[in-house]
């Protein structure tokens, strides 16, 4: 089985406007706009039986509206920046959806997610970029703020890449309501 994760697709018009942020940062490997997404639950390299179980359980989730509000730009990695991302504003609906998916993953026998849920859209992976350079880039793009969108479904994605960045393939899509 390839590496799997559950996430939200980003509508084309939003992806397009985010893609204009690219550039001006040596050491950044920019993600293709068609691969932008919000990860809700990373599953990893799971066996076929577990993947089938996850697919079955995903079909049973009905959640309701989730509004995704983009909240600005940020960097993961502190003094050793490793990726550049758009923050997604946490909301009760998004937290509940993530919690539903966490319960689902546990029911399918997967280990608990130990990392704090920080919803985001990765724009670039960074290599040998100093925190100062990253901070300068962020302040240059400082005017970026909140578009929003309402996804109609969430998606089981697969990725065959060993290094993050895609391509990501939508294996199945599930309505949110
Ligand atoms: P990232 O974009 O912040 O790196 C596919 O790799 C997706 O799953 C990416 O959105 C990636 O987040 C996320 N991801 C990769 N490895 C992960 C892990 N060990 N835990 C949680 N999310 C992970």
PDB file of C-alpha atoms in Angstrom, residues 7-144:
ATOM      1  CA  UNK A   7      -7.367  15.603   3.828  1.00  0.00           C
ATOM      2  CA  UNK A   8      -9.214  18.378   2.086  1.00  0.00           C
ATOM      3  CA  UNK A   9      -8.670  19.536  -1.453  1.00  0.00           C
ATOM      4  CA  UNK A  10      -8.127  23.218  -2.128  1.00  0.00           C
ATOM      5  CA  UNK A  11     -10.391  24.738  -4.799  1.00  0.00           C
ATOM      6  CA  UNK A  12      -8.652  25.793  -8.003  1.00  0.00           C
ATOM      7  CA  UNK A  13      -9.209  29.525  -7.569  1.00  0.00           C
ATOM      8  CA  UNK A  14      -7.681  29.426  -4.077  1.00  0.00           C
ATOM      9  CA  UNK A  15      -4.746  27.267  -5.248  1.00  0.00           C
ATOM     10  CA  UNK A  16      -4.124  29.680  -8.047  1.00  0.00           C
ATOM     11  CA  UNK A  17      -3.983  32.695  -5.766  1.00  0.00           C
ATOM     12  CA  UNK A  18      -1.705  30.838  -3.320  1.00  0.00           C
ATOM     13  CA  UNK A  19       0.614  29.891  -6.141  1.00  0.00           C
ATOM     14  CA  UNK A  20       1.316  33.599  -6.725  1.00  0.00           C
ATOM     15  CA  UNK A  21       3.113  33.598  -3.370  1.00  0.00           C
ATOM     16  CA  UNK A  22       5.826  31.363  -4.788  1.00  0.00           C
ATOM     17  CA  UNK A  23       9.293  32.669  -5.486  1.00  0.00           C
ATOM     18  CA  UNK A  24      11.943  34.863  -3.966  1.00  0.00           C
ATOM     19  CA  UNK A  25      13.271  32.337  -1.482  1.00  0.00           C
ATOM     20  CA  UNK A  26      16.439  30.443  -2.478  1.00  0.00           C
ATOM     21  CA  UNK A  27      16.428  26.962  -0.936  1.00  0.00           C
ATOM     22  CA  UNK A  28      12.647  26.601  -1.234  1.00  0.00           C
ATOM     23  CA  UNK A  29      11.215  23.667  -3.180  1.00  0.00           C
ATOM     24  CA  UNK A  30       7.781  24.935  -4.126  1.00  0.00           C
ATOM     25  CA  UNK A  31       4.856  22.492  -4.150  1.00  0.00           C
ATOM     26  CA  UNK A  32       2.821  22.375  -7.366  1.00  0.00           C
ATOM     27  CA  UNK A  33      -0.470  24.212  -6.907  1.00  0.00           C
ATOM     28  CA  UNK A  34      -2.436  21.112  -7.907  1.00  0.00           C
ATOM     29  CA  UNK A  35      -0.986  19.305  -4.868  1.00  0.00           C
ATOM     30  CA  UNK A  36      -2.085  21.845  -2.242  1.00  0.00           C
ATOM     31  CA  UNK A  37      -4.226  20.254   0.472  1.00  0.00           C
ATOM     32  CA  UNK A  38      -5.073  20.378   4.175  1.00  0.00           C
ATOM     33  CA  UNK A  39      -4.089  17.169   5.964  1.00  0.00           C
ATOM     34  CA  UNK A  40      -6.679  16.053   8.516  1.00  0.00           C
ATOM     35  CA  UNK A  41      -5.194  12.698   9.529  1.00  0.00           C
ATOM     36  CA  UNK A  42      -1.923  11.203   8.375  1.00  0.00           C
ATOM     37  CA  UNK A  43      -2.183   7.393   8.134  1.00  0.00           C
ATOM     38  CA  UNK A  44       1.219   6.437   6.754  1.00  0.00           C
ATOM     39  CA  UNK A  45       2.164   3.164   5.081  1.00  0.00           C
ATOM     40  CA  UNK A  46      -0.657   0.930   6.231  1.00  0.00           C
ATOM     41  CA  UNK A  47      -1.444  -2.631   5.172  1.00  0.00           C
ATOM     42  CA  UNK A  48      -4.282  -3.433   2.743  1.00  0.00           C
ATOM     43  CA  UNK A  49      -6.554  -4.815   5.426  1.00  0.00           C
ATOM     44  CA  UNK A  50      -6.307  -1.656   7.534  1.00  0.00           C
ATOM     45  CA  UNK A  51      -6.725   0.523   4.425  1.00  0.00           C
ATOM     46  CA  UNK A  52      -9.928  -1.346   3.528  1.00  0.00           C
ATOM     47  CA  UNK A  53     -11.201  -0.934   7.062  1.00  0.00           C
ATOM     48  CA  UNK A  54     -10.445   2.814   6.953  1.00  0.00           C
ATOM     49  CA  UNK A  55     -12.285   3.159   3.615  1.00  0.00           C
ATOM     50  CA  UNK A  56     -15.300   1.375   5.007  1.00  0.00           C
ATOM     51  CA  UNK A  57     -15.417   3.560   8.112  1.00  0.00           C
ATOM     52  CA  UNK A  58     -14.871   6.765   6.113  1.00  0.00           C
ATOM     53  CA  UNK A  59     -18.072   6.054   4.219  1.00  0.00           C
ATOM     54  CA  UNK A  60     -19.972   6.333   7.509  1.00  0.00           C
ATOM     55  CA  UNK A  61     -18.829   9.826   8.458  1.00  0.00           C
ATOM     56  CA  UNK A  62     -21.269  12.707   8.012  1.00  0.00           C
ATOM     57  CA  UNK A  63     -20.041  15.889   9.468  1.00  0.00           C
ATOM     58  CA  UNK A  64     -21.691  19.033   8.135  1.00  0.00           C
ATOM     59  CA  UNK A  65     -20.213  22.301   6.957  1.00  0.00           C
ATOM     60  CA  UNK A  66     -16.608  23.143   7.609  1.00  0.00           C
ATOM     61  CA  UNK A  67     -15.356  26.541   6.626  1.00  0.00           C
ATOM     62  CA  UNK A  68     -11.659  26.765   5.881  1.00  0.00           C
ATOM     63  CA  UNK A  69     -10.289  30.223   6.585  1.00  0.00           C
ATOM     64  CA  UNK A  70      -6.715  30.974   5.549  1.00  0.00           C
ATOM     65  CA  UNK A  71      -5.010  32.919   8.256  1.00  0.00           C
ATOM     66  CA  UNK A  72      -1.581  33.995   7.049  1.00  0.00           C
ATOM     67  CA  UNK A  73       1.824  32.543   6.375  1.00  0.00           C
ATOM     68  CA  UNK A  74       4.179  30.750   8.731  1.00  0.00           C
ATOM     69  CA  UNK A  75       7.201  28.475   8.934  1.00  0.00           C
ATOM     70  CA  UNK A  76       7.619  25.126  10.676  1.00  0.00           C
ATOM     71  CA  UNK A  77      10.975  24.350  12.165  1.00  0.00           C
ATOM     72  CA  UNK A  78      11.958  27.299  14.357  1.00  0.00           C
ATOM     73  CA  UNK A  79      15.677  27.961  14.056  1.00  0.00           C
ATOM     74  CA  UNK A  80      15.985  25.343  11.270  1.00  0.00           C
ATOM     75  CA  UNK A  81      13.046  26.147   8.984  1.00  0.00           C
ATOM     76  CA  UNK A  82      11.831  23.071   7.150  1.00  0.00           C
ATOM     77  CA  UNK A  83       8.589  24.128   5.514  1.00  0.00           C
ATOM     78  CA  UNK A  84       6.576  27.158   4.617  1.00  0.00           C
ATOM     79  CA  UNK A  85       2.825  27.012   4.981  1.00  0.00           C
ATOM     80  CA  UNK A  86      -0.461  28.855   5.015  1.00  0.00           C
ATOM     81  CA  UNK A  87      -2.117  28.703   8.414  1.00  0.00           C
ATOM     82  CA  UNK A  88      -5.689  27.451   8.502  1.00  0.00           C
ATOM     83  CA  UNK A  89      -7.702  29.065  11.286  1.00  0.00           C
ATOM     84  CA  UNK A  90      -8.705  26.438  13.865  1.00  0.00           C
ATOM     85  CA  UNK A  91     -12.467  26.195  14.322  1.00  0.00           C
ATOM     86  CA  UNK A  92     -14.759  23.932  16.355  1.00  0.00           C
ATOM     87  CA  UNK A  93     -16.043  22.250  13.146  1.00  0.00           C
ATOM     88  CA  UNK A  94     -12.536  21.495  11.918  1.00  0.00           C
ATOM     89  CA  UNK A  95     -11.427  20.232  15.325  1.00  0.00           C
ATOM     90  CA  UNK A  96     -14.494  17.962  15.501  1.00  0.00           C
ATOM     91  CA  UNK A  97     -13.853  16.597  12.029  1.00  0.00           C
ATOM     92  CA  UNK A  98     -10.254  15.881  12.940  1.00  0.00           C
ATOM     93  CA  UNK A  99     -11.398  14.212  16.174  1.00  0.00           C
ATOM     94  CA  UNK A 100     -13.884  12.035  14.225  1.00  0.00           C
ATOM     95  CA  UNK A 101     -11.067  10.930  11.936  1.00  0.00           C
ATOM     96  CA  UNK A 102      -8.796  10.258  14.886  1.00  0.00           C
ATOM     97  CA  UNK A 103     -11.470   7.993  16.428  1.00  0.00           C
ATOM     98  CA  UNK A 104     -11.897   6.292  13.063  1.00  0.00           C
ATOM     99  CA  UNK A 105      -8.159   5.664  12.755  1.00  0.00           C
ATOM    100  CA  UNK A 106      -8.097   4.174  16.247  1.00  0.00           C
ATOM    101  CA  UNK A 107     -11.051   1.918  15.408  1.00  0.00           C
ATOM    102  CA  UNK A 108      -9.128   0.698  12.385  1.00  0.00           C
ATOM    103  CA  UNK A 109      -6.314  -0.267  14.753  1.00  0.00           C
ATOM    104  CA  UNK A 110      -3.868   2.552  14.031  1.00  0.00           C
ATOM    105  CA  UNK A 111      -1.730   4.109  16.755  1.00  0.00           C
ATOM    106  CA  UNK A 112      -2.853   7.443  18.221  1.00  0.00           C
ATOM    107  CA  UNK A 113      -1.589  10.631  16.596  1.00  0.00           C
ATOM    108  CA  UNK A 114       0.752  12.196  19.108  1.00  0.00           C
ATOM    109  CA  UNK A 115       1.430  15.457  17.263  1.00  0.00           C
ATOM    110  CA  UNK A 116      -0.775  18.450  17.921  1.00  0.00           C
ATOM    111  CA  UNK A 117      -3.188  19.157  15.059  1.00  0.00           C
ATOM    112  CA  UNK A 118      -1.997  22.287  13.269  1.00  0.00           C
ATOM    113  CA  UNK A 119      -4.152  22.664  10.172  1.00  0.00           C
ATOM    114  CA  UNK A 120      -2.173  24.117   7.278  1.00  0.00           C
ATOM    115  CA  UNK A 121      -1.401  24.062   3.569  1.00  0.00           C
ATOM    116  CA  UNK A 122       2.271  23.438   2.827  1.00  0.00           C
ATOM    117  CA  UNK A 123       3.612  25.744   0.108  1.00  0.00           C
ATOM    118  CA  UNK A 124       7.280  24.774   0.089  1.00  0.00           C
ATOM    119  CA  UNK A 125       9.861  22.498   1.662  1.00  0.00           C
ATOM    120  CA  UNK A 126      12.965  24.385   2.761  1.00  0.00           C
ATOM    121  CA  UNK A 127      16.611  23.351   2.650  1.00  0.00           C
ATOM    122  CA  UNK A 128      19.451  25.388   4.085  1.00  0.00           C
ATOM    123  CA  UNK A 129      17.234  28.414   4.607  1.00  0.00           C
ATOM    124  CA  UNK A 130      18.111  30.438   7.728  1.00  0.00           C
ATOM    125  CA  UNK A 131      15.370  31.534  10.088  1.00  0.00           C
ATOM    126  CA  UNK A 132      16.335  35.135   9.297  1.00  0.00           C
ATOM    127  CA  UNK A 133      15.888  34.616   5.541  1.00  0.00           C
ATOM    128  CA  UNK A 134      12.558  32.854   6.122  1.00  0.00           C
ATOM    129  CA  UNK A 135      11.392  35.666   8.411  1.00  0.00           C
ATOM    130  CA  UNK A 136      12.374  38.284   5.791  1.00  0.00           C
ATOM    131  CA  UNK A 137      10.384  36.423   3.148  1.00  0.00           C
ATOM    132  CA  UNK A 138       7.369  36.220   5.461  1.00  0.00           C
ATOM    133  CA  UNK A 139       7.461  39.939   6.191  1.00  0.00           C
ATOM    134  CA  UNK A 140       7.748  40.716   2.472  1.00  0.00           C
ATOM    135  CA  UNK A 141       4.559  38.726   1.857  1.00  0.00           C
ATOM    136  CA  UNK A 142       3.005  40.111   5.038  1.00  0.00           C
ATOM    137  CA  UNK A 143      -0.112  41.453   3.352  1.00  0.00           C
ATOM    138  CA  UNK A 144      -1.501  37.975   2.789  1.00  0.00           C
TER     139      UNK A 144
END
